[in-house]
Amino acid sequence: IWKIKQMVQEKEGQLKQVEADVKKAELQTTPIGDETPSNECIIELGKMIATLQNTLQEVVKVVEAAQPTAQGSLKARMVTLLERAKTSQEKVSEIKETTREQRENVECQAILDEARAKVSKVEESFQKCEEAEAPYLKGMEIIPVDEATKAVADSIEAAAIVQKLITEARTFMMGKQIELKKLMEAVSEAGIQEMQDLMRKMEASIEKLSDFKKDTESRQKVALHQEAMTKVATAEEAVKKASESVEGLSADTDKSQEEAEALMDKLAAVMKEAEQKLNEARQFLEERKMDRKVPLDTKEMSELAAKQAATQVDLAKSKSKVEAYEQTIVASILTKEIAQMLCDLEKETEQVIEEAAPLVEEGGKKFVVASMVRMITEALVEYCGREGIPRQNIFRQMSPDTPEGGKVLEAEFVAYLETVPEKCGRPDLAFSAEQRAAIFEQLDEDLDGSIVMEDFMGLFKERHLCTKEVTVTDGFEIANSQTITKLHVSDIVEVLAEAKTLDSIGVVRMKVKVEKDGSEGWVTTQGTSGSTYFTPLTVYAAFMRNLEKLLSATASSGKKLIDFMTHKLQELRDCKTGPLADAKAEVIKTRSKINVQRAKLDSLIKKVEEGKQEHSKREAFERRKQEEKRERKAASVIVKAVSEEVEKAQNAFAALEKKAAPLSVTAEAELLALETPVSLRNEAQAAASALKSAIAEARACLAAHRGKVEKALKGPWHEAKQEMSKLDNQIEALGKKAELVAEASEAGCETIASARYGQASAALRTSLTAREGLTAEALFAELAGNGREQIEEAVFCSHLDKLDGLKFPAEQKQLVVQKAGGVGGLGRRSFSMLLERHLRCVKEIALTAVFDISVSNAPVRKIGIGESVEVLEGPKSDDTHSISRVSIRALVDGAAGWVTVKGNRDTTFFVECPKPCYCITEEVAMQDAFSTEATNTLQRLRVGEVVEVIEGPRQEILPNAMRMKCKPVSGEAAGWITSTTKQGTSCARKGQGTYTCRSTIALTDMANMKECKVLRKLTKGEVLQSLEGPIDDPIAGVTRIRAKAKKDDMEGWVTIRGNAGSMLLEETGCTWVITTKMSLQADFRTDAGPEIRSLEPDELVEVLEGPKEEKSEPMTRLRCRAVADGKVGWITLKSSTATQWSPVYHCLEETALSENLDAEVGAKIRNLEPGETIELLDGPREDLTTGALRLKGRAATDEAEGWASIFTKDGTQLLECVAPESN
């Protein structure tokens, strides 16, 4: 329905707009005077009428389709809509009829205007035809071929345009004539007449176009004939030019290859141009022959074809001459090229033979001398380094009288070489006179019998060949350097500085200059695993590098020549005669000469290989000596570096021993005599830290160099490996010794702290006892002052000075504070533990009544292992027996007496322990007495609270209790109660019975049967509660009771036994009276079921089961003090209710650490993250604002102190106590 309603609203809106438009149209068509509407208005009106009609049709269609399903007001609205639409349609039809003549007149004029425009376009298009044929209208029948071709093409194009326009105009006018006939006769008659006139004009234009096409066709034939003649003539001219160009050719083979190639290129261009022109003429003639639209004269075309064929023959003759000349030239060039390549190969072969002479002819003498030079150079470098003189001074020592920049003669140089073995301590450098002369000869490159400073300094230049890709950096340290360039295999560098080790990562680096680009920087020569990146470029290595290049180049030239000849012979395989055949024969003859050169090269390569083998043997021997020397030097550098680090560690250990010595003594008296134990410990810790760093650096140095030696099985590196192993053992030994020294130092401090802690504890307890009525809490508040939660360290130490018989140095007091767990002072818990000192038994010992063990002193009892005791007095020394005794109270049963803490043979019987505490894990009642029954509940301890042990744990053995199941008379749910407690106390007494009616009987107002009145009738099964009786009525012979009906609590008298002896009421139960307030519980066990409700004294219950005995289990009871509020009482200790407590808590979920106990007041310090641990300093205590249980603690990660919640308001646990054994 809503869709129909929506549609009706939409169509009403459309119809309203139609009605407005109809009204507008009526106004436009209603004349005010004699004026006539403009054509534009008529056109606009026609469009409006068409739109209105379409809209009305659509409205009527939609409304009529929906009308059958419409009902009520909607249907009425739709009927109205249809009527309005019909009215509007009638008005539109009327307007349409009224304006028909005007509209059709305008339509007719529009058609005629368009037809006139098309006829006019046709007439105008003939102008292009006139422009196209203009060259022919000047009186010339034959015009130039290019002009004629263009004029014909333009004429054909112009004719096509005119033809298209005529076709369009005729089609339009023929179609529009049919439309004109459909108009009113008055309008169509004149229009058709004018349209026919325009058609006649079109016929004239068609005839004119036909004439123009005929003229164009005739002119096209003439133009095509002209073009054919022109193309043939052009081809003849090009062939003639080609023939003339080859007339002057001769068999001149003395031209250079460049001149011959230029001439051949020129002839090829001429021949190509002639060929192209001839092909153009032939193709044009063939096209004309195939053209059926514009056929040319057959005779003329045959003549032109004959000329073209003759020209083709002339061109072929010219080509033949060119080809013959080309063969002659190519043969000449080929012969010369192969001869030149053979000559080059012969020169290369001779050059490489000459270059190989030092190795294959001279037996490697040059390289032996170079090895001598290298040995002398190395010795001189060591000598200069040892003596601290520049290398230039050696050159000056050879000829002291030679001025600066002068020369050293051969005799002077050879004489100086004689002194080198003695100067350098190298007897292996005592060469013969002939060898010394050969050394000079190798240095004297210009053969002038002398050397200059530059020649001499060249001896010290080291060149290395790159064997693995490596980068060049701008600094020695790799981490902080930038890359300058990258070296590839076979790149050469000059060494600028001696290689040195980068200890941080264990690589060897040296500064170099790159020969290929002159850049300077640092490169790695040896990696962490011992891999090398460079090899020295010796004279022999440089020689072989150059020789191998020459051998490779010569072999490549020979192969290139063979490949070239093979390729040319393949190309000339079909040449049987002529210049190319002669050239082929010459090439074949050259092959034998090439084979001779290749044989020479092969022989040389064989000799070079033999020479290399011989030199390798000599070099291998020398290399072994040099490598061993280098390895020994490198190994010594590494061992020295590690040794220096180990020596630093040993010095640091000596410093540690010296600092820790005062604290490492075992005599307690000597330790207690130390004035500054804290300062000594700090110094020892600093020394230990320095030693740790030194050991770490030594180990790092070892690790950095271990890769170089770990695979060595012999030689210098193996010796270094063994030495490094010894150094490693020394480092490990130092570490273990350092741990022992540190432990001894800490043990000394602990001995002082323990002794002074005990003395301070005893003195504080004595002073507290002397001040009657002063509690530990009050003393803490007094010393802390202003309600603070911590006693300042200075205040505490000052208070110790005031105690009788307690005088020891300030730093020993600091140790007491630190042992108590204080940082800058003592918190409430630390102070409490100091006052209430506790010990744990580690070896069974007797508890005696008095201090002196020499008098008759019967043991009170034994103290068992693991038992905790509270120190009341002491420790006191028994000098007679050399033992230490304390007065204690056993927590388990309160037994007091004296025990021995430490025996005369240093046997330990007790160790210090924190005051035993428990953490509540399940809500439990705190009661005022040991007995679980005859007690009152003081409060209920919450989960997470901490209690301090005062007495216990000990067991309570109880008798059995009596329990019975009952139901309150008030009609509530049944449950269990205790009728007699475990202590024998009665909690309920037996009351009256319960009766059930066996038949209908009356409830009366009094006992007398004759005088009573009936209150109401009791029905069979109704239950009564006995209130009084039973009593016998001897007159009536019945027994009656006073009772209360449970149904409505009505009270009265009822007969239980009639005068005939029949039982009218049956006793079906018994009621009990509650005498002590107790709980009605859901379970038989006293400690198992939940409470249903509380029963008050004098309340009546109906017994359903029992009484029966409930067996009692022993109870573990603990007297304790709640840390949160200080209340003292007894709790029942079970595994589920409490666990042993430690001051360390583990964070379970993220929680805030704030400055104040009140979480809403204190500023947040930071958040504790899950997994963090926090040590308790105070609490746990209740936040009175939120009720949350909170503690003050110190975070282990950053020692931040503040208050944190143990539980959230909704009971989510945030902090969990860590069990003492896992702490």
CSV table of N, CA and C in Angstrom, one decimal, residues 27 75 98 110 233 260 286 349 383 477 503 518 529 542 651 763 767 782 835 839 1002 1005 1034 1109:
chain,number,residue,atom,x,y,z
A,27,LEU,N,-1.6,30.2,-23.0
A,27,LEU,CA,-1.3,31.6,-23.0
A,27,LEU,C,-0.5,32.0,-24.2
A,75,LYS,N,-7.9,4.9,-4.0
A,75,LYS,CA,-8.6,4.7,-5.2
A,75,LYS,C,-9.3,5.9,-5.7
A,98,THR,N,-5.1,23.8,-32.9
A,98,THR,CA,-5.2,25.3,-33.2
A,98,THR,C,-3.9,25.8,-33.9
A,110,ALA,N,11.6,24.9,-42.9
A,110,ALA,CA,12.9,24.3,-42.4
A,110,ALA,C,13.4,23.3,-43.4
A,233,ALA,N,63.2,7.3,-70.3
A,233,ALA,CA,64.4,8.2,-70.6
A,233,ALA,C,65.3,8.4,-69.4
A,260,ALA,N,90.8,1.4,-52.9
A,260,ALA,CA,90.0,0.4,-53.7
A,260,ALA,C,88.6,0.3,-53.1
A,286,GLU,N,54.5,-2.0,-66.6
A,286,GLU,CA,53.7,-3.1,-66.3
A,286,GLU,C,52.4,-2.7,-65.6
A,349,THR,N,106.0,-13.6,-32.2
A,349,THR,CA,106.7,-14.9,-31.7
A,349,THR,C,108.1,-14.6,-31.3
A,383,TYR,N,117.1,-3.6,10.1
A,383,TYR,CA,118.2,-2.8,10.6
A,383,TYR,C,117.8,-1.3,10.9
A,477,GLU,N,90.3,1.6,11.0
A,477,GLU,CA,89.2,1.0,11.6
A,477,GLU,C,88.1,0.8,10.6
A,503,ASP,N,92.9,-5.5,16.5
A,503,ASP,CA,92.6,-6.5,17.5
A,503,ASP,C,91.1,-6.7,17.8
A,518,GLY,N,95.8,5.4,-8.7
A,518,GLY,CA,96.5,6.2,-7.8
A,518,GLY,C,95.9,6.5,-6.5
A,529,SER,N,89.7,-15.8,9.6
A,529,SER,CA,89.9,-17.2,9.5
A,529,SER,C,91.3,-17.5,8.9
A,542,ALA,N,106.0,-10.7,-11.5
A,542,ALA,CA,105.8,-9.7,-12.5
A,542,ALA,C,106.2,-10.2,-13.9
A,651,ASN,N,98.0,-7.9,37.0
A,651,ASN,CA,98.2,-6.7,37.8
A,651,ASN,C,96.9,-6.3,38.5
A,763,ALA,N,71.5,-5.3,72.6
A,763,ALA,CA,71.5,-4.0,73.3
A,763,ALA,C,70.1,-3.3,73.1
A,767,SER,N,67.6,-2.3,76.2
A,767,SER,CA,67.2,-1.0,76.4
A,767,SER,C,65.6,-0.9,76.4
A,782,GLU,N,59.1,6.6,67.7
A,782,GLU,CA,60.0,7.6,68.4
A,782,GLU,C,61.2,7.9,67.6
A,835,LEU,N,65.0,-6.2,66.3
A,835,LEU,CA,64.7,-6.4,67.7
A,835,LEU,C,64.3,-7.8,68.1
A,839,LEU,N,66.6,-17.4,65.1
A,839,LEU,CA,67.6,-18.4,64.6
A,839,LEU,C,66.9,-19.7,64.2
A,1002,ALA,N,-11.2,-32.5,68.1
A,1002,ALA,CA,-11.4,-31.1,68.4
A,1002,ALA,C,-10.3,-30.6,69.2
A,1005,ASP,N,-10.5,-25.1,74.4
A,1005,ASP,CA,-9.8,-24.0,75.1
A,1005,ASP,C,-9.3,-24.3,76.4
A,1034,PRO,N,-9.0,-38.1,85.3
A,1034,PRO,CA,-9.5,-39.3,85.8
A,1034,PRO,C,-11.1,-39.4,85.8
A,1109,GLU,N,28.0,-39.1,66.6
A,1109,GLU,CA,29.3,-38.6,66.9
A,1109,GLU,C,30.1,-38.1,65.7
